[in-house]
Coordinates of C-alpha atoms in Angstrom, one line a residue:
X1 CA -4.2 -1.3 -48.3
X2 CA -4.1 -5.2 -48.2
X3 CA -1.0 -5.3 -45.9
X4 CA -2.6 -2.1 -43.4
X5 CA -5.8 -4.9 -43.2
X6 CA -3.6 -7.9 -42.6
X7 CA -1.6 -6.1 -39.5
X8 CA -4.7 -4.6 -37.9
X9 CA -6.4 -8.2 -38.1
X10 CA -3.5 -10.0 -36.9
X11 CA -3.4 -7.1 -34.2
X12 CA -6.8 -7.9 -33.2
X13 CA -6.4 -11.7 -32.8
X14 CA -3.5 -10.8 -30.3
X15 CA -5.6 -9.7 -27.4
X16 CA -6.4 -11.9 -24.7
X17 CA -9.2 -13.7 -24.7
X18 CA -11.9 -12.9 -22.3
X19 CA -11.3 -8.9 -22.6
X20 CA -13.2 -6.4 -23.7
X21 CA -10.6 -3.9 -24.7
X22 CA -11.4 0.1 -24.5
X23 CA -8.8 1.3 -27.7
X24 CA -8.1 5.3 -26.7
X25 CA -4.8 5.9 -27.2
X26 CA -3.4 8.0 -24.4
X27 CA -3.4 11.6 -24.5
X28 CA 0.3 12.1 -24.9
X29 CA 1.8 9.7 -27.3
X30 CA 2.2 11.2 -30.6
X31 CA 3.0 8.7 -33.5
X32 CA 6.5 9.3 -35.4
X33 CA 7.8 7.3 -38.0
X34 CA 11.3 6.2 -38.9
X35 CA 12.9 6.5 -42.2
X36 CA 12.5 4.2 -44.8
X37 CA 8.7 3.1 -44.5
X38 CA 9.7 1.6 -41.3
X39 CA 7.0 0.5 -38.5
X40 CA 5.3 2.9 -36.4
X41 CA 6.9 3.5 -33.2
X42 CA 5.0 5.3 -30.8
X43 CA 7.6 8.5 -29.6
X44 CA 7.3 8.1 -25.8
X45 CA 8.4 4.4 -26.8
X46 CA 11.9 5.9 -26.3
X47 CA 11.0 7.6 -23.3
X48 CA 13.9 6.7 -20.2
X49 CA 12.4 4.2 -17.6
X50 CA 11.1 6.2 -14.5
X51 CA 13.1 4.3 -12.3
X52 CA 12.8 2.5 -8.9
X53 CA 9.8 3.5 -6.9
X54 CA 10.5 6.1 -4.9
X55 CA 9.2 5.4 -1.7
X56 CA 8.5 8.9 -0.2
X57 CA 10.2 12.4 -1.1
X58 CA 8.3 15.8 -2.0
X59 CA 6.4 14.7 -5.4
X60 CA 5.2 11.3 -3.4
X61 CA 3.9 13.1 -0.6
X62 CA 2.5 15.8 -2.5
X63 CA 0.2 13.2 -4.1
X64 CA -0.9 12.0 -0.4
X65 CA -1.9 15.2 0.1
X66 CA -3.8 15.6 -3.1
X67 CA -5.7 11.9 -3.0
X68 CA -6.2 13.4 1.0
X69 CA -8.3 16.3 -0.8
X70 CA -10.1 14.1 -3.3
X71 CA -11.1 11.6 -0.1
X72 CA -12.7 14.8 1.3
X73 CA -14.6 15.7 -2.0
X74 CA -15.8 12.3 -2.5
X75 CA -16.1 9.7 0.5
X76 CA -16.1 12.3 3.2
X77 CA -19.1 13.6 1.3
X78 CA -20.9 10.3 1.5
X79 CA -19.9 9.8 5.0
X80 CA -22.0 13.0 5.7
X81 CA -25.2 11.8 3.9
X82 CA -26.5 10.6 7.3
X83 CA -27.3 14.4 8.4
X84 CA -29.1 15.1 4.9
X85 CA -30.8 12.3 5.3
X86 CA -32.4 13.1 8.3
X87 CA -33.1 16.2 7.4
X88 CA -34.4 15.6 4.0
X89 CA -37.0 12.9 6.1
X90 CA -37.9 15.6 8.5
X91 CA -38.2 18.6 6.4
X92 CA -37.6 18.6 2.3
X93 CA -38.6 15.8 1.3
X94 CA -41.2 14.5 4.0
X95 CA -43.5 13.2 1.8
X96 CA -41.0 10.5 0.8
X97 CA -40.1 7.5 2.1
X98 CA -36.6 6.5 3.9
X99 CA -35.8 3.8 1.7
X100 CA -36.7 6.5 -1.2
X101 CA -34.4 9.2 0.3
X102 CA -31.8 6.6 0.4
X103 CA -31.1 6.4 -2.8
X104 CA -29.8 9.2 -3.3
X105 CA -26.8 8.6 -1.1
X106 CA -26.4 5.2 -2.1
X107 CA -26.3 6.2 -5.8
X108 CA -23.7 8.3 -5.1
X109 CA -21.6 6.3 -3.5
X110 CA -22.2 3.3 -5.9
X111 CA -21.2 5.5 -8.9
X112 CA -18.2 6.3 -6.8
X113 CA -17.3 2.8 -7.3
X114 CA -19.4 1.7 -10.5
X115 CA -17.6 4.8 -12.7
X116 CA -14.1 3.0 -11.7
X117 CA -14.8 0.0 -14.3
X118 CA -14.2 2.9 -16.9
X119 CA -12.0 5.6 -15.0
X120 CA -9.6 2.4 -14.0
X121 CA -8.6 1.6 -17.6
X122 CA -8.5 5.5 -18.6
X123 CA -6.2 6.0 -15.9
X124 CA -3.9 3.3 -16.9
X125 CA -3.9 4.5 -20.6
X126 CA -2.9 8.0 -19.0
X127 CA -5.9 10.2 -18.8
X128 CA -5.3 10.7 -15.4
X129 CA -5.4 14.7 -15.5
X130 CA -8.6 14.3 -17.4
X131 CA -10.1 12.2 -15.0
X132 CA -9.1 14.3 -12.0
X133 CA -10.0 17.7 -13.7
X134 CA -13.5 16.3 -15.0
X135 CA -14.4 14.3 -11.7
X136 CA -13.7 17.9 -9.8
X137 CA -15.4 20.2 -11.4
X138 CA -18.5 17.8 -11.3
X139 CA -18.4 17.4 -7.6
X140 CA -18.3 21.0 -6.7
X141 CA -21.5 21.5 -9.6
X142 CA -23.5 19.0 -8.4
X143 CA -22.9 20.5 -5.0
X144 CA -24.1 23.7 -5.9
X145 CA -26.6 22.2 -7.8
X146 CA -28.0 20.7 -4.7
X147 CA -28.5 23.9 -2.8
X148 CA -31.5 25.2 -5.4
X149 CA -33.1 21.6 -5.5
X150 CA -36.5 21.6 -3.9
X151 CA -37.9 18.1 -5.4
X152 CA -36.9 15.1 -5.0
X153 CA -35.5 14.3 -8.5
X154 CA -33.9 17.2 -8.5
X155 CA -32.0 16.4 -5.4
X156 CA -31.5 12.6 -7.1
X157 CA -30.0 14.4 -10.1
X158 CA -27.7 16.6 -8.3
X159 CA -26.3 15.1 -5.6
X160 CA -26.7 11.2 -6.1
X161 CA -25.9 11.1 -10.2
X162 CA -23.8 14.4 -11.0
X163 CA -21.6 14.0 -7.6
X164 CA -21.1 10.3 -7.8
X165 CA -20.5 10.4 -11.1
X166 CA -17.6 13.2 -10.4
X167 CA -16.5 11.0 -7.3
X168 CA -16.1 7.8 -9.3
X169 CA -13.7 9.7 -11.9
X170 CA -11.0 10.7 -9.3
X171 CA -11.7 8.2 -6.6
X172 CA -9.8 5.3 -8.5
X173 CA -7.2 7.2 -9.8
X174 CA -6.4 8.7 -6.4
X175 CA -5.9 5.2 -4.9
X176 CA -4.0 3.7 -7.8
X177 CA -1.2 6.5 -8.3
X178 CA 0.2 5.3 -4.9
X179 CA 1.2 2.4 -6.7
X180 CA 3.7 4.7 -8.5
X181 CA 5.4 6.6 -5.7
X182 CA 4.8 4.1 -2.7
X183 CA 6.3 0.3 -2.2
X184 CA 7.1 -1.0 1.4
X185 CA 5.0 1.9 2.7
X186 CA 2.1 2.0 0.2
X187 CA -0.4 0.9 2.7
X188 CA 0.3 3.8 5.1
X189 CA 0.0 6.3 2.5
X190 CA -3.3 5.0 1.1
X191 CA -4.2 5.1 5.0
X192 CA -2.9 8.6 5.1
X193 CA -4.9 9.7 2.3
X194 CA -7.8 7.9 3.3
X195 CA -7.7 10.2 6.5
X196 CA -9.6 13.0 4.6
X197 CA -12.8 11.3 4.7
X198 CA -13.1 10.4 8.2
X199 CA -11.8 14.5 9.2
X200 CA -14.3 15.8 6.6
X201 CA -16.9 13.1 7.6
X202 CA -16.5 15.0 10.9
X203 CA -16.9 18.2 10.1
X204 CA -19.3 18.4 7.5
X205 CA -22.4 17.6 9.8
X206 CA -21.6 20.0 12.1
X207 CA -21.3 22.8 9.8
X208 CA -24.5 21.6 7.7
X209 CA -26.3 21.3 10.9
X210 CA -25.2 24.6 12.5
X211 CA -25.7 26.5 9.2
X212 CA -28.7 25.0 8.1
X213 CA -30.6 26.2 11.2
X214 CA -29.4 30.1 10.9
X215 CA -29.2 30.5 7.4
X216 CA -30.9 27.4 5.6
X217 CA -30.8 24.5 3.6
X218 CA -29.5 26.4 0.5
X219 CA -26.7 28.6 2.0
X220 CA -25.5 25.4 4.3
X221 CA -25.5 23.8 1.0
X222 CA -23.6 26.2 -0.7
X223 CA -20.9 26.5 2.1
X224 CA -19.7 23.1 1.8
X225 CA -19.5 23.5 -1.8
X226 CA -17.0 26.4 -1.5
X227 CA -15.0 24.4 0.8
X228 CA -14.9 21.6 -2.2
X229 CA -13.9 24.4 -4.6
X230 CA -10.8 25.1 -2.1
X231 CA -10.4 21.8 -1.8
X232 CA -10.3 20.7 -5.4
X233 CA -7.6 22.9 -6.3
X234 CA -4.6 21.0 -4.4
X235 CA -4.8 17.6 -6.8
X236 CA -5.1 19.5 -9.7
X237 CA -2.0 21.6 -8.5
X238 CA 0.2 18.8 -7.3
X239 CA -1.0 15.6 -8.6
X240 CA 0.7 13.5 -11.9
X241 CA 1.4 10.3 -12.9
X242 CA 5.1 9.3 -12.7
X243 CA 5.1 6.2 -14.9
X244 CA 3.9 7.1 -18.4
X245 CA 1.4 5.0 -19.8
X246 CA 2.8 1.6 -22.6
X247 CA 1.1 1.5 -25.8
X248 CA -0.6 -1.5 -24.9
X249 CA -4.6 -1.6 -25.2
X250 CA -6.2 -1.9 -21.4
X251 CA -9.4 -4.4 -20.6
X252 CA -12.6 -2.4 -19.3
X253 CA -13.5 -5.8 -18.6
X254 CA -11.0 -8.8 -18.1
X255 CA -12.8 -11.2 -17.8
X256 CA -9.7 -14.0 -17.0
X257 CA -9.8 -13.3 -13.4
X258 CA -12.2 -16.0 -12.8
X259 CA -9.5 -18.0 -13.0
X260 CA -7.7 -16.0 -9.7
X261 CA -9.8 -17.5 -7.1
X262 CA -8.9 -15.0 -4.2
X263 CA -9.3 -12.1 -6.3
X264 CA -12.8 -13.7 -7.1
X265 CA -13.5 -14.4 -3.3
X266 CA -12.5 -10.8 -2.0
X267 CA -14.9 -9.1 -4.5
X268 CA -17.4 -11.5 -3.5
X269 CA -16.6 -10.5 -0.1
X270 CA -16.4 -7.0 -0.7
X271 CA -20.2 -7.2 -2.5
X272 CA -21.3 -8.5 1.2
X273 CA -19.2 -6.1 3.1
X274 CA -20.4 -2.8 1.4
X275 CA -24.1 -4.3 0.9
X276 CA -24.2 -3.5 4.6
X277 CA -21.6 -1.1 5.8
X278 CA -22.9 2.1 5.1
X279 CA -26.5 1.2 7.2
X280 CA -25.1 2.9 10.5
X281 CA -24.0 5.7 8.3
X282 CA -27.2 6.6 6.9
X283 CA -29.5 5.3 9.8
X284 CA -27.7 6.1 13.0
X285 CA -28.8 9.8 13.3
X286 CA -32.5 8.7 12.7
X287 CA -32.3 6.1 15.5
X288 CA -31.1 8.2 18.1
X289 CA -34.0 10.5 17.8
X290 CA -36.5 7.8 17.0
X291 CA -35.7 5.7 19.9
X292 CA -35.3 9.2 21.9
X293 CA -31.6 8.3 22.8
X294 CA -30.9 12.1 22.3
X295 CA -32.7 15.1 21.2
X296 CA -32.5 16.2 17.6
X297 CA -29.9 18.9 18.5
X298 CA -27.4 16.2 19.5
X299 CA -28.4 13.5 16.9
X300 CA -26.5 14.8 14.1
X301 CA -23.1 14.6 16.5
X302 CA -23.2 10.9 16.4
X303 CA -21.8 10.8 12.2
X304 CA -19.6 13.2 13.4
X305 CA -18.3 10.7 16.3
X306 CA -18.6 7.9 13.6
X307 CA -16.2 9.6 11.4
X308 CA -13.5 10.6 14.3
X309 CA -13.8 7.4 15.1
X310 CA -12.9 6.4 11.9
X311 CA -9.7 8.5 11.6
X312 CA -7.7 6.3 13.7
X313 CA -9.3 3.1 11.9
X314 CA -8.2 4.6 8.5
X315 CA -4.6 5.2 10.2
X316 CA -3.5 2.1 12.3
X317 CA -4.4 -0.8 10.2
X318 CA -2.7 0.8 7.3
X319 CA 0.3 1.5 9.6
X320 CA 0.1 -2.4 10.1
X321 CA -0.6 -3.3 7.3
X322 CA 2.7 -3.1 5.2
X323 CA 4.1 -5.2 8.3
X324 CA 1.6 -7.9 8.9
X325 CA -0.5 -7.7 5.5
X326 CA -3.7 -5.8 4.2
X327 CA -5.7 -8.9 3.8
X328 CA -5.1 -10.3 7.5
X329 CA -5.8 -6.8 9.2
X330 CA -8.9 -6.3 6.8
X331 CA -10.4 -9.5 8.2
X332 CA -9.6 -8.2 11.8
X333 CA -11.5 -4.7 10.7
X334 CA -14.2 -6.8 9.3
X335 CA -14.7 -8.9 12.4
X336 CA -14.9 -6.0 15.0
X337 CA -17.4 -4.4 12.6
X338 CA -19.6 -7.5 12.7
X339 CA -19.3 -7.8 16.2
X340 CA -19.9 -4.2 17.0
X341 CA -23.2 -4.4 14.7
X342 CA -24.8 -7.3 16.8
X343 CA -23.7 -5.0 19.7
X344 CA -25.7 -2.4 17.9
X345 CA -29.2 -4.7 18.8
X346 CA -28.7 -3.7 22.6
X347 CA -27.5 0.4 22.4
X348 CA -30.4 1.9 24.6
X349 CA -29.0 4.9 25.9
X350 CA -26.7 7.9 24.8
X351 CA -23.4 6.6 25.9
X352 CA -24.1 3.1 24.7
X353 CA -24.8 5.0 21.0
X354 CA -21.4 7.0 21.7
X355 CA -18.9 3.9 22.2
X356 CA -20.6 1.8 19.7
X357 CA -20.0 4.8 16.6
X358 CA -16.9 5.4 17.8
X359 CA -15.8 1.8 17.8
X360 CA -17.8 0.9 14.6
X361 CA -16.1 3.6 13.4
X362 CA -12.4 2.7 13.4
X363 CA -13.2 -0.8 12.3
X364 CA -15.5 0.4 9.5
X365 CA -13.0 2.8 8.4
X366 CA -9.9 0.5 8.3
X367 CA -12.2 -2.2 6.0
X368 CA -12.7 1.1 3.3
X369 CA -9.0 2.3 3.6
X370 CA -7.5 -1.4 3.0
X371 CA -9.5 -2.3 0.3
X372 CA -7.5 -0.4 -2.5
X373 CA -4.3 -1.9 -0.9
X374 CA -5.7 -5.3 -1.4
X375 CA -6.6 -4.9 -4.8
X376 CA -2.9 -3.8 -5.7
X377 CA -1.6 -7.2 -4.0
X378 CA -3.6 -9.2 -5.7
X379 CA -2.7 -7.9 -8.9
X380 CA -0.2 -10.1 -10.8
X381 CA 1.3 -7.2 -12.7
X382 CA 0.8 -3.4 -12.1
X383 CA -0.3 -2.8 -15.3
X384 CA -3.3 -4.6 -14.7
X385 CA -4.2 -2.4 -11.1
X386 CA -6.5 0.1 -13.0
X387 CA -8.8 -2.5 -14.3
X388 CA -8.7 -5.5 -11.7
X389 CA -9.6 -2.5 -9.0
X390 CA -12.6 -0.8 -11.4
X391 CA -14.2 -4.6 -11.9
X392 CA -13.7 -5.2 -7.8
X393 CA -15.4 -0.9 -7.4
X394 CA -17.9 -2.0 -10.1
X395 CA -18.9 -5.0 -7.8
X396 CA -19.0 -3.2 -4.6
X397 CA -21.0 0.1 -6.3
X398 CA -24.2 -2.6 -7.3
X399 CA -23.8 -3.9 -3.6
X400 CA -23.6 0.1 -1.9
X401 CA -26.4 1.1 -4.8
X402 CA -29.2 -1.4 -3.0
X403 CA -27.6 -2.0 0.4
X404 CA -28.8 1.0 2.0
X405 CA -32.1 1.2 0.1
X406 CA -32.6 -2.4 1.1
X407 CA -32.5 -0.9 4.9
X408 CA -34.3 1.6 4.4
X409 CA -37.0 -1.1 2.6
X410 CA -36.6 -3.8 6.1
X411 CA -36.7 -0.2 8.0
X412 CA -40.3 0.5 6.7
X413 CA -42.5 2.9 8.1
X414 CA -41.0 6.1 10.3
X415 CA -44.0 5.5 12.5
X416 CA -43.2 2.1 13.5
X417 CA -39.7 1.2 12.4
X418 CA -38.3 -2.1 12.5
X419 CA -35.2 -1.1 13.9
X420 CA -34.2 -4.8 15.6
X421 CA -34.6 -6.3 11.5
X422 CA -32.3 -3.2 10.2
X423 CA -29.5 -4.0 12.5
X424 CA -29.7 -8.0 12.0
X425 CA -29.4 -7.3 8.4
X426 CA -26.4 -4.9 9.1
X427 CA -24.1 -7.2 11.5
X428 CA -25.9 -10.6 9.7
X429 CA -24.5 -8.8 5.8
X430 CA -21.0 -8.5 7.3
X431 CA -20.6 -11.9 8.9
X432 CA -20.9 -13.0 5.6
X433 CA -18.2 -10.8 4.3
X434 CA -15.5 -11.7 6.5
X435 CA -16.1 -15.5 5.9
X436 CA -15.8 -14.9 2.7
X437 CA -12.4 -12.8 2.9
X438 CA -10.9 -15.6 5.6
X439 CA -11.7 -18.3 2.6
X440 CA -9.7 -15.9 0.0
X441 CA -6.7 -15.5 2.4
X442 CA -6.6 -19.3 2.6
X443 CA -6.1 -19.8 -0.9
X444 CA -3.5 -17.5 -1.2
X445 CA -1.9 -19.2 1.9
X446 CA -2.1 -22.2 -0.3
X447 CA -0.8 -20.2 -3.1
X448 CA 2.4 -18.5 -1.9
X449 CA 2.6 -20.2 1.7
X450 CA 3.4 -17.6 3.2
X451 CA 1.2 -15.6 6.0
X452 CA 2.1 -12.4 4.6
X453 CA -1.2 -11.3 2.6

């Protein structure tokens, strides 16, 4: 007993300081002992290496195509909030504010990122099935859930807690896995993936819009959720991890990376950049028909235009990215969406509207598709991916939690809307960003002098 104490102390006094360790062990590592009282040796210790990354093949695409159907499930979901929102201020929950109805979308897509500060180290101790199984089926509930809500809270519960908490379970994972089939052309795949939210993005309005008017709120509801049912079915089919998980404990919090000053500056960035990126999303279709730029039949079109747009923003700087870097073309994305967001202040008519969501969103797409790219740069060792990427999403999910609410706050009253404020705080929120992303590409210029980042 006094030797067992002694090993688990000295154990204990091994970890890194700054960490807060979460100790599961993963799911399948059974212990087996050697003969002779001999250490523990954990059995997949003697596992044969996985080998060189593959690079592409069957089982790495397969995954693209499965992290394609979880971007559907979970940011092509968000994407769509703009349409409920409008509708919720219009018709179920009129009595409520904008800033109020806000929250619900921006609580789910800050648990989207907040739930990766846990799902990050689970994944990297193997629980990725878990995670993906879990995170699906609470989607597709909370989705359902949503259809019989006629309160506010109820609405809250379903679709901003129960779905976000589902989306911030597979979300990570989706994004990391790449790490373990893709190299040289990781950044195109994560842009590949990242496709399904912009396509879903574009297609949920319409068919919440169209259905909603024949056969309801509930039923429209209820559609989409079937469609995430479908859709939940190919990661759980074709998804798994290639690398199996070491023995070694993972961080939930490392809190070391204070020392990595561009790590430190690009979540500091990225808590400016998704503060304010989401405004047009959530705010756009109320504009149009508050500033009579189109008629409420037409209104919802403009996130479906947002999201097309956003297709080829999630595909071309990705494409570009394994070539010239996923820091320097995140900076370009950033700057075009700034500068498209002061363009925002003078949109007066339909077709100004119409170029500006288009254009706002490619650029805002490609700064949400390089981001997990990013993360796996900076990462000294990919062991550490998991939880350097869940404290960047934990970051990002506080900023996305009160960005959009904050707009809706500045927004004020439906009857006389400060819309000139809204956009200033939009394009002002993501100037910020992108001088903060320029000042962590020059210290890793500094670092490895090289332009490559």
């Amino acid at each position: 007993m006094e030797k067992d104490f002694k090993s688990d102390s000295n154990s204990d006094s091994d970890r890194a300081d700054g960490e807060i360790s979460l100790d599961i062990p993963p799911p399948d590592r059974p212990i087996t002992t050697k003969p002779d009282n001999q250490e523990l040796i954990p059995a997949s210790s003697e596992k044969k290496s996985p080998g060189p990354v593959p690079d592409g093949g069957l089982q790495a695409w397969l995954q693209v195509l499965g992290s394609t159907a979880i971007l559907v499930n979970t940011w092509g979901l968000i994407n769509t909030f703009g349409v409920f929102q409008a509708y919720y201020e219009t018709d179920l929950l009129k009595s409520h504010s904008s800033s109020e109805i806000s929250w619900i979308g921006s609580c789910q897509g800050a648990l989207l990122f907040l739930v990766g500060v846990f799902a990050g180290p689970l994944y990297d101790r193997g629980y990725f099935r878990h995670l993906l199984i879990v995170g699906m089926f609470l989607i597709v509930f909370g989705q359902f859930m949503t259809s019989l809500c006629t309160k506010y809270w109820q609405v809250l519960l379903a679709q901003g807690f129960t779905m976000g908490i589902g989306m911030g379970m597979t979300f990570l994972p989706s994004a990391a896995i790449m790490s373990q089939y893709f190299d040289r052309h990781r950044a195109l795949a994560l842009g590949i993936s990242s496709a399904g939210s912009p396509v879903a993005g574009s297609i949920f309005p319409i068919i919440f819009s169209r259905l909603q008017e024949s056969i309801g709120f509930g039923w429209a509801t209820r559609v989409i959720a079937f469609i995430l049912l479908a859709t939940s079915a190919v990661p759980i089919a074709f998804m798994k991890t290639r690398v199996p998980p070491s023995g070694k404990g993972r961080a939930v919090l490392d809190f070391t990376v204070v020392k990595d000053a561009p790590y430190v500056l690009f979540v500091t960035a990225g808590f400016f950049a998704f503060l304010t990126l989401y405004v047009p999303f959530f705010y756009i279709t109320l504009y149009a028909t508050s500033r009579r730029i189109t008629d409420e039949g037409f209104a919802p079109y403009l996130v479906t235009l947002l999201n097309a747009g956003s297709i080829a923003g999630r595909l071309v700087p990705n494409a570009l990215a394994d070539k010239f870097g996923s820091l320097n073309l995140m900076i370009c994305c950033m700057i075009g969406s700034f500068a498209l967001n002061f363009g925002w202040l003078g949109v007066t008519n339909l077709a100004g509207a119409v170029v500006y969501v288009l254009l706002y969103g490619a650029f805002s797409g490609g700064v949400v598709s390089l981001t997990p790219s990013v993360f796996v740069t900076l990462a000294p060792d990919v062991s550490q991916i998991g939880t350097r990427m869940g404290m960047g999403f934990l970051v990002s999910g506080v900023a996305i939690l009160c960005g959009t609410p904050i707009g809706g706050a500045i927004l004020g009253d439906e009857k006389n809307p400060r819309w000139t404020e809204t956009r200033l705080y939009c394009a002002v929120g993501l100037t910020v960003a992108t001088g903060f992303y320029v000042g962590s590409r020059y210290l890793l210029f500094r670092e490895k002098g090289t332009w490559k980042a």
